[in-house]
PDB file of C-alpha atoms in Angstrom:
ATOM      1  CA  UNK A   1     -13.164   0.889  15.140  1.00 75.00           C
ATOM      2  CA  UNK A   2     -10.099  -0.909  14.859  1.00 85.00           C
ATOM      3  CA  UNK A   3     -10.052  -4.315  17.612  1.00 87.00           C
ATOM      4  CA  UNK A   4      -6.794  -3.812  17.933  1.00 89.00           C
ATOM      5  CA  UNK A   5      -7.858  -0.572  20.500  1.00 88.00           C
ATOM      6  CA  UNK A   6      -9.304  -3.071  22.974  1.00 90.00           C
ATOM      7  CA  UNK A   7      -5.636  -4.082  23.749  1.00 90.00           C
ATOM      8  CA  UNK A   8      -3.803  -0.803  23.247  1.00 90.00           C
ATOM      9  CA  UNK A   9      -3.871   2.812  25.017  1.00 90.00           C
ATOM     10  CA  UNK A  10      -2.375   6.023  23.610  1.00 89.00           C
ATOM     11  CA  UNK A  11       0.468   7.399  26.010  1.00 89.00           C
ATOM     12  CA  UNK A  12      -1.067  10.552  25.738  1.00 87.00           C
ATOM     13  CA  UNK A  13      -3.373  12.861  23.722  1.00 82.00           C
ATOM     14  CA  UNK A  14      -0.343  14.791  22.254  1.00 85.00           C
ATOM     15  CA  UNK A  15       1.272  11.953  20.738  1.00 85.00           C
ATOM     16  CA  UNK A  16      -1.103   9.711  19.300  1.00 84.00           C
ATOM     17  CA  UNK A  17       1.903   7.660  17.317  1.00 89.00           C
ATOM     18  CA  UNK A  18       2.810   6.055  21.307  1.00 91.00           C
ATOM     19  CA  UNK A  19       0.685   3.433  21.439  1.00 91.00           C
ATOM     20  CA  UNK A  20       0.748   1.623  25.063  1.00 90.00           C
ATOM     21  CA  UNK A  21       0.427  -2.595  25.048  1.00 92.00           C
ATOM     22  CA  UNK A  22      -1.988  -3.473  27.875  1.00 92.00           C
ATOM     23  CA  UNK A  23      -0.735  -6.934  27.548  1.00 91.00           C
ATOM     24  CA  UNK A  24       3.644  -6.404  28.228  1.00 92.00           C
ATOM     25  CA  UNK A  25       3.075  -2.506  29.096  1.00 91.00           C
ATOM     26  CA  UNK A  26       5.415  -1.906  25.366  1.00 90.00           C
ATOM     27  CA  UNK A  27       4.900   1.444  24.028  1.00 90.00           C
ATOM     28  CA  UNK A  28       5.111   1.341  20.577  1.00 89.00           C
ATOM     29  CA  UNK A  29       5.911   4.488  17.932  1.00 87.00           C
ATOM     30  CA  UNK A  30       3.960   4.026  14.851  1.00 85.00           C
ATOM     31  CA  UNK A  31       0.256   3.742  15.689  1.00 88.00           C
ATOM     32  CA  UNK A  32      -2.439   1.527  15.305  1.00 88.00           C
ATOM     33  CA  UNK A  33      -0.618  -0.367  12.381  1.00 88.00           C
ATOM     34  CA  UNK A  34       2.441  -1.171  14.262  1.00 90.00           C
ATOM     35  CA  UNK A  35       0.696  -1.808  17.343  1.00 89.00           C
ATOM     36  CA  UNK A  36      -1.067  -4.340  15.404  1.00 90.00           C
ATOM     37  CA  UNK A  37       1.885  -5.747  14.107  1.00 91.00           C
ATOM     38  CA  UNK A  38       3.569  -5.651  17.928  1.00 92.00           C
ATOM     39  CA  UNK A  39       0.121  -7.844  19.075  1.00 92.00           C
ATOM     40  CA  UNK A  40       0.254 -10.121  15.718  1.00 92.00           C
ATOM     41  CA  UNK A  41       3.940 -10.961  15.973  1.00 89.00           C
ATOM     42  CA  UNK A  42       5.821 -12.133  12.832  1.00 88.00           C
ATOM     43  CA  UNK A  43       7.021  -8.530  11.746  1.00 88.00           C
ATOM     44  CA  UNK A  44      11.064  -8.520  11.589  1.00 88.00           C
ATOM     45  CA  UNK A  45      11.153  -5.310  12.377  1.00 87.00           C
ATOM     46  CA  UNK A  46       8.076  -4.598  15.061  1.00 88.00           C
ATOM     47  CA  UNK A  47       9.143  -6.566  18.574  1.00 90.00           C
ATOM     48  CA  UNK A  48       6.191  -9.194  18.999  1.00 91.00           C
ATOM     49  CA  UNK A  49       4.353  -9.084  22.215  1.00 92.00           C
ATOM     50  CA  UNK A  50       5.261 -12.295  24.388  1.00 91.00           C
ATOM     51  CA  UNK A  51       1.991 -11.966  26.553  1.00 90.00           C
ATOM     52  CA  UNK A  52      -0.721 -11.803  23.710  1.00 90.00           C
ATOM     53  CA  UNK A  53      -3.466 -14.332  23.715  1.00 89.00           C
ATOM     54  CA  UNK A  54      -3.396 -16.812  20.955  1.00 89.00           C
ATOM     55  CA  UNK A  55      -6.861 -16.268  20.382  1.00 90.00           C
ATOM     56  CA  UNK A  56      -6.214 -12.044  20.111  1.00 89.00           C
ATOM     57  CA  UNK A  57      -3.794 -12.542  17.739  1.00 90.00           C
ATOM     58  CA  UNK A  58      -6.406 -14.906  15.717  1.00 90.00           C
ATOM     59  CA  UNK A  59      -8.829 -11.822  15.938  1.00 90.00           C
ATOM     60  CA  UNK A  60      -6.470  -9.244  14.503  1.00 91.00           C
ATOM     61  CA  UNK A  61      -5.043 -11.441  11.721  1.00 90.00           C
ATOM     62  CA  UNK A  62      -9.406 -12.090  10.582  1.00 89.00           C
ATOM     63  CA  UNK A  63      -9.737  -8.557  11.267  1.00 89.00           C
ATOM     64  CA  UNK A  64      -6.793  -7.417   8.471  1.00 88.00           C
ATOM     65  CA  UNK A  65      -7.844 -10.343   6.358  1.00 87.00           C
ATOM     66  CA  UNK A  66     -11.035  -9.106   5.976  1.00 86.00           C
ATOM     67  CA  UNK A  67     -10.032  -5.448   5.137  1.00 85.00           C
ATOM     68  CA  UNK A  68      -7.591  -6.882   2.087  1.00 85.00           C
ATOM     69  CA  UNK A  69     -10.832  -9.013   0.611  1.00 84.00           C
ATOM     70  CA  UNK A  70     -12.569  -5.365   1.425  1.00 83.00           C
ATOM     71  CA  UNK A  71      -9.855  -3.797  -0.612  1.00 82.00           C
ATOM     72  CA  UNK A  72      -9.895  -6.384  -3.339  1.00 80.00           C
ATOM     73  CA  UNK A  73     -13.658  -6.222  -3.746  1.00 78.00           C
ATOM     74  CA  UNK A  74     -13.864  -2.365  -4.179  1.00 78.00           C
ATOM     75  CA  UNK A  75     -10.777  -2.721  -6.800  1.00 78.00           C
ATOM     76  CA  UNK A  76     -12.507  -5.344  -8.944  1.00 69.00           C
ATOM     77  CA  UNK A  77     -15.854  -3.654  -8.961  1.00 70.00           C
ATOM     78  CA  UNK A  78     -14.399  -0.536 -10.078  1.00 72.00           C
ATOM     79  CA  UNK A  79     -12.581  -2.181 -12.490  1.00 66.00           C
ATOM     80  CA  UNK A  80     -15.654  -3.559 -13.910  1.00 63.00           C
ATOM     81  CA  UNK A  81     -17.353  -0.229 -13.749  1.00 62.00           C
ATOM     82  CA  UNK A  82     -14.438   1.141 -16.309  1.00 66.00           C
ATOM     83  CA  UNK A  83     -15.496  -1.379 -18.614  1.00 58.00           C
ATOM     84  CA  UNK A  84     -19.018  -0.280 -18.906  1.00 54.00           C
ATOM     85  CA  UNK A  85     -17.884   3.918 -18.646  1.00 55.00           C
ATOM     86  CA  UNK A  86     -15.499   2.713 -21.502  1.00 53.00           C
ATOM     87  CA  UNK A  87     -18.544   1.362 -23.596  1.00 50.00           C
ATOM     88  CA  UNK A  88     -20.241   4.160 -23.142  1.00 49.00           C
ATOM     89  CA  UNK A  89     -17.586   6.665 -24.052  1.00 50.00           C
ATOM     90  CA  UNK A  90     -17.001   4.684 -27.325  1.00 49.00           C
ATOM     91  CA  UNK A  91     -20.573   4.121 -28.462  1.00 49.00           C
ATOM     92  CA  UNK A  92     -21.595   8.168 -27.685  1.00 49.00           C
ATOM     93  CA  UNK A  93     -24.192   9.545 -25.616  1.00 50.00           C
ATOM     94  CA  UNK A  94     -27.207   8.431 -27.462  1.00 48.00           C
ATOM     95  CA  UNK A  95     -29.145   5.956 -25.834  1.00 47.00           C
ATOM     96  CA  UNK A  96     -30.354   4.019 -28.783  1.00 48.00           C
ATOM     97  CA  UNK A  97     -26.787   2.961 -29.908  1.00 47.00           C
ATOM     98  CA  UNK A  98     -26.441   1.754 -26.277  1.00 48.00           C
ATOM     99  CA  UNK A  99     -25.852  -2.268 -26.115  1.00 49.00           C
ATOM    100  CA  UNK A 100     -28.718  -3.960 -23.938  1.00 48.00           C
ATOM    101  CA  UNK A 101     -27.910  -3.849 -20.383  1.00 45.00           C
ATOM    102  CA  UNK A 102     -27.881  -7.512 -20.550  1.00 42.00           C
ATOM    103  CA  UNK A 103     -24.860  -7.887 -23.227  1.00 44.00           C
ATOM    104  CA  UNK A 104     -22.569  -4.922 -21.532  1.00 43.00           C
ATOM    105  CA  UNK A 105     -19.529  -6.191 -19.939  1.00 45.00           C
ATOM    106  CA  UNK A 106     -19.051  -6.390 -15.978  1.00 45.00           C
ATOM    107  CA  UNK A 107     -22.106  -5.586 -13.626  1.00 46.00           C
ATOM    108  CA  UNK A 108     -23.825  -2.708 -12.865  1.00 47.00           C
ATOM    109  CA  UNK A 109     -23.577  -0.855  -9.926  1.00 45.00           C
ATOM    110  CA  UNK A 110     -25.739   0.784  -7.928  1.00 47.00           C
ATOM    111  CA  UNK A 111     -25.980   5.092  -8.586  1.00 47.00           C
ATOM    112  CA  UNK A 112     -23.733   7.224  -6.083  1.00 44.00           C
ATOM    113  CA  UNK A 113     -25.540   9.440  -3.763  1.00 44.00           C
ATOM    114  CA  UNK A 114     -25.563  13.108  -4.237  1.00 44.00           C
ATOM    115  CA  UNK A 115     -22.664  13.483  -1.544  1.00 42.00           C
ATOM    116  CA  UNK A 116     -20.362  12.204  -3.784  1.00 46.00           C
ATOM    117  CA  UNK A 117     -21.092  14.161  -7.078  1.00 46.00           C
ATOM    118  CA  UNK A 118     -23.733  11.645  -8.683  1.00 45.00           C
ATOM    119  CA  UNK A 119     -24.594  12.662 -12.308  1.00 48.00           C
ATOM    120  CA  UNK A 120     -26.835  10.614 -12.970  1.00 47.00           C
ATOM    121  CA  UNK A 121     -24.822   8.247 -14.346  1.00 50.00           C
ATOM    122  CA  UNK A 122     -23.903   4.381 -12.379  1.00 50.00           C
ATOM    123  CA  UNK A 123     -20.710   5.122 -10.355  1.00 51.00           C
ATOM    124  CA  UNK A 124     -18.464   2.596  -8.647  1.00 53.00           C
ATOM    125  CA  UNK A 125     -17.501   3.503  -4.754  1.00 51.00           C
ATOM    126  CA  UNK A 126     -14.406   5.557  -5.964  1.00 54.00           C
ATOM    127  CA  UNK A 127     -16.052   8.198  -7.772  1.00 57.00           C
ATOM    128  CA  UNK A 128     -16.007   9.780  -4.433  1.00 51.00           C
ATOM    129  CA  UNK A 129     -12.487  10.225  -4.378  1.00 52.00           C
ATOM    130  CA  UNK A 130     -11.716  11.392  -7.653  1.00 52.00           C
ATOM    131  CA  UNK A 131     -13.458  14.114  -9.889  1.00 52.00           C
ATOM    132  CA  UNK A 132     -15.568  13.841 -12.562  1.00 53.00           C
ATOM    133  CA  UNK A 133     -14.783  13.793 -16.040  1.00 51.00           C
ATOM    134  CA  UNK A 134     -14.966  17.184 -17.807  1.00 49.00           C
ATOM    135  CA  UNK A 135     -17.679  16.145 -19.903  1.00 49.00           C
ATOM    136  CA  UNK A 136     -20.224  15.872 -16.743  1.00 48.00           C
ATOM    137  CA  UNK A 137     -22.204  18.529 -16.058  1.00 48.00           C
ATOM    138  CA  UNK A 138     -20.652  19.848 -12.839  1.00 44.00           C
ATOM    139  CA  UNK A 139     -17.884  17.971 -13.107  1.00 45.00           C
ATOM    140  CA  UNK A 140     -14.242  19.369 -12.631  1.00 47.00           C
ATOM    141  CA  UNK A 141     -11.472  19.163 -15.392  1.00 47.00           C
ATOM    142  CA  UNK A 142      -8.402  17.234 -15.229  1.00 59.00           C
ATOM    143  CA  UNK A 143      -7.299  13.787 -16.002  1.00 64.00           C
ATOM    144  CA  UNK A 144      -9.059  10.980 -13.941  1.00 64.00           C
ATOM    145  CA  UNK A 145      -5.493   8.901 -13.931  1.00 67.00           C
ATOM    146  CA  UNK A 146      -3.382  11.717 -13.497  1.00 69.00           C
ATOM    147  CA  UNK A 147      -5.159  12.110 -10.117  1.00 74.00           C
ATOM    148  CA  UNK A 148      -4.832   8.939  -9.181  1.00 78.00           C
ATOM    149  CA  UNK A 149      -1.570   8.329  -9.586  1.00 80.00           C
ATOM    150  CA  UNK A 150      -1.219  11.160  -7.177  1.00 83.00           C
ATOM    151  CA  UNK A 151      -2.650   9.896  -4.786  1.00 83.00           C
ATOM    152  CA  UNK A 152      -1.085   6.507  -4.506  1.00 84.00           C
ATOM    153  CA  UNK A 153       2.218   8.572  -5.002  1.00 85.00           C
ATOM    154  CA  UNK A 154       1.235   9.950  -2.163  1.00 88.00           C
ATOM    155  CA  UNK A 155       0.342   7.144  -0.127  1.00 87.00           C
ATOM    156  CA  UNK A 156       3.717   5.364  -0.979  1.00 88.00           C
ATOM    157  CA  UNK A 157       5.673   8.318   0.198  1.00 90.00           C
ATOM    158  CA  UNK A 158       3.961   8.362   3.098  1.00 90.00           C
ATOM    159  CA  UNK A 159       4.652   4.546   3.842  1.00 89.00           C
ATOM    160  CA  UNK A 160       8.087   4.890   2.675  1.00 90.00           C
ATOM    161  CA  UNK A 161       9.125   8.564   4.813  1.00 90.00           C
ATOM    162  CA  UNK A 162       7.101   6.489   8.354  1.00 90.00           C
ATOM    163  CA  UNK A 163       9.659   3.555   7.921  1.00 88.00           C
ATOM    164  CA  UNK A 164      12.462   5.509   7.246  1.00 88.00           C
ATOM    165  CA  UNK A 165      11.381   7.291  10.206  1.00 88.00           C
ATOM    166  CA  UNK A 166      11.268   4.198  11.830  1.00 87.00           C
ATOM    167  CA  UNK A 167      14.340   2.817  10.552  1.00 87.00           C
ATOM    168  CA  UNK A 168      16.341   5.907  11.367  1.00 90.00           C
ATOM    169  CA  UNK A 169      17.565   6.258   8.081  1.00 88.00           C
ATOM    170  CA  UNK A 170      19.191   9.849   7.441  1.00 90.00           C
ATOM    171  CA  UNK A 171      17.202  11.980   4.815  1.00 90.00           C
ATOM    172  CA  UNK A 172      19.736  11.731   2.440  1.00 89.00           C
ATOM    173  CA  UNK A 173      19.770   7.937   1.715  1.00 88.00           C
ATOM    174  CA  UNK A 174      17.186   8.974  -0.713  1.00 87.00           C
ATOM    175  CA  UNK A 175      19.625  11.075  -3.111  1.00 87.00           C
ATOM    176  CA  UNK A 176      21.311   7.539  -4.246  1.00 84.00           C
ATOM    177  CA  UNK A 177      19.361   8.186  -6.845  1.00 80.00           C
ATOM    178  CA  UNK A 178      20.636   5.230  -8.915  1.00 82.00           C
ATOM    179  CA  UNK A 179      19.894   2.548  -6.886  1.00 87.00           C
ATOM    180  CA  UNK A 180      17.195   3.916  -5.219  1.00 86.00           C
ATOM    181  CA  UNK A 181      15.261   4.736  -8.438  1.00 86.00           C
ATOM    182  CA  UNK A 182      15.845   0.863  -9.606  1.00 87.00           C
ATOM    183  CA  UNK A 183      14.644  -0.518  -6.403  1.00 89.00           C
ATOM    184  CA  UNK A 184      11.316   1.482  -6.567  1.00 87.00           C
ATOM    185  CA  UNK A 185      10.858   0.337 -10.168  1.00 87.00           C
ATOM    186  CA  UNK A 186      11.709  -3.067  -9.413  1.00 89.00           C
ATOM    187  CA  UNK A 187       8.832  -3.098  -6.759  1.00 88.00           C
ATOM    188  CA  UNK A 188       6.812  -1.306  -8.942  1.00 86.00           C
ATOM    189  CA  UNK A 189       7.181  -3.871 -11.705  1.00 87.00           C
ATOM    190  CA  UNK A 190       6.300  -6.768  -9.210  1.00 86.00           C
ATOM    191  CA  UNK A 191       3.055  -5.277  -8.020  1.00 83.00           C
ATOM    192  CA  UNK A 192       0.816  -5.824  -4.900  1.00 82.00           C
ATOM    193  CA  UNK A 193       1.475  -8.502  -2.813  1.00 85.00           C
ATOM    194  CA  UNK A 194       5.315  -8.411  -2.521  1.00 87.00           C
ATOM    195  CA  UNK A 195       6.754  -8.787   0.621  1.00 88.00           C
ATOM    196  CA  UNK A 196       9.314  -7.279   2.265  1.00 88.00           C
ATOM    197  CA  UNK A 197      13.255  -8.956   2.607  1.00 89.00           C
ATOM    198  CA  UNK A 198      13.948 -10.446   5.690  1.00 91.00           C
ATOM    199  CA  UNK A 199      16.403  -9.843   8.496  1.00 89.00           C
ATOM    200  CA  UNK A 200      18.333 -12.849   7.233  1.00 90.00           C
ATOM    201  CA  UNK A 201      18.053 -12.360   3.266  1.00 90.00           C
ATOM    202  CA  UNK A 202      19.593  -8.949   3.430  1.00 89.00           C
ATOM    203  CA  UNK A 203      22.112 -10.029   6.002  1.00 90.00           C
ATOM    204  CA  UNK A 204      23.165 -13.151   4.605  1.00 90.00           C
ATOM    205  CA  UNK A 205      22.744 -14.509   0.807  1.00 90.00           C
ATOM    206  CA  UNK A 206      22.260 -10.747  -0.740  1.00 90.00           C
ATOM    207  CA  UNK A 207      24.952  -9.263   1.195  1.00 92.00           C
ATOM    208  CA  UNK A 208      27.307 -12.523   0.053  1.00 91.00           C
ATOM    209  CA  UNK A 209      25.563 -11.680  -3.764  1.00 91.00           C
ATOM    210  CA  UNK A 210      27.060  -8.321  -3.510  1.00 89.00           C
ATOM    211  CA  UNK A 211      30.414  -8.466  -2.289  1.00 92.00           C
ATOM    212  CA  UNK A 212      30.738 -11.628  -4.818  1.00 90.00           C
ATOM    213  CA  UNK A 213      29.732  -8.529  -7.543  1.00 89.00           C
ATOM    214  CA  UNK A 214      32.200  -6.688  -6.083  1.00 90.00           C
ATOM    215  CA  UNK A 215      34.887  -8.554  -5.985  1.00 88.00           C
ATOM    216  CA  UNK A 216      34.559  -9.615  -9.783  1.00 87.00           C
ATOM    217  CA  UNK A 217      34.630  -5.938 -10.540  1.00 87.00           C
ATOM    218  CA  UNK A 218      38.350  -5.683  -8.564  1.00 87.00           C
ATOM    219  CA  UNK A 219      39.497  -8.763 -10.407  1.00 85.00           C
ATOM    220  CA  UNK A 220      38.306  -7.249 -13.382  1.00 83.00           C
ATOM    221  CA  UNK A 221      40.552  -4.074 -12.283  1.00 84.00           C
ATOM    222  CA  UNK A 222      43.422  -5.887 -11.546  1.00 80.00           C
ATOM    223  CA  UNK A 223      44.069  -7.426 -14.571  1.00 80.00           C
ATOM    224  CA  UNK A 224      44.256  -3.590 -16.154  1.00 78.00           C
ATOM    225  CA  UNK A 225      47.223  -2.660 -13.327  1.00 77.00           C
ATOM    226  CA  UNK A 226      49.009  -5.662 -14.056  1.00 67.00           C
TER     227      UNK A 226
END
């Protein structure tokens, strides 16, 4: 269970997005995660909480440290677990042009239970979320990557629509399709990790970068009316 529940209460049982502080009484409307964030302190856009304990705070910032690693871990093992399902795809089914165990790249690791669809075969922890290959006996069709991307489409929507949500932003900010489109590739091209502008970047030296861009372009205009 998440710690952060030992210093939180919901508001009710119909909304379960209020979150209550116990420390400053501060009801919060994104769940757990911004409650977190409310307790942490540090978030531009999440009010800290002034009454926290130093030593809570230390709890939850171990606490989401430890799920990232978590993350990490399960990433890189399944990563390695592509290398050896690669191998095998390109050297065939027969188990006598198999490599030795010993000279196969990555690590083995250890068979999936039946819950998740086992074969047979060594699966990494994420075989449970995405079907099989076709070739598997019992195994569903479809494209392994295809379905992934879904889902982490998915998951990015989802992030994005609860902070617009947050934000207030009126549905329609999203049909500015130009620049929206070139800010999700730009984050898209920078990868995990990034994070977020501040208060002051996108108040201050950005907004000064694009009126500067601006006003080059009505220079630039001006010199055609003359």
């Amino acid at each position: 269970k998440d710690p952060a529940w030992a210093y939180s209460a919901r508001v009710n049982e119909t909304n379960k997005m209020a979150i209550r502080c116990l420390f400053c009484d501060k009801i919060t409307n994104g769940g757990i995660y911004r409650q977190k964030a409310h307790l942490i302190g540090g978030d531009p856009n999440v009010a800290s909480c002034p009454k926290v304990p130093g030593h809570v705070k230390e709890e939850l910032k171990a606490y989401l440290q430890k799920k990232k690693e978590l993350k990490t871990q399960m990433i890189h093992e399944q990563e390695l677990y592509n290398l050896d399902d690669d191998d095998e795809t390109k050297e065939g089914d027969d188990a006598s042009s198999l490599p030795p165990k010993s000279q196969k790249r990555g690590r083995m690791l250890p068979p999936m239970s039946s819950s998740c669809g086992s074969t047979g075969k060594t699966k990494g922890p994420m075989d449970c979320y995405f079907p099989q290959k076709s070739g598997d006996k019992g195994g569903k069709s479809g494209d392994p990557q295809v379905n992934a991307k879904a889902i982490l489409r998915d998951r990015a929507v989802t992030c994005f629509a609860r902070w617009m949500y947050d934000a207030g932003l009126p549905f329609n900010c999203v049909n500015y399709t130009n620049t929206f489109a070139a800010f999700i590739e730009a984050v898209g091209q920078y990868g995990p990790g990034m994070k977020p502008p501040t208060y002051y970047e996108v108040r201050g030296p950005y907004l000064k970068k694009k009126v500067a861009e601006v006003n080059k372009i009505v220079e630039e205009h001006k010199v055609e009316w003359n």
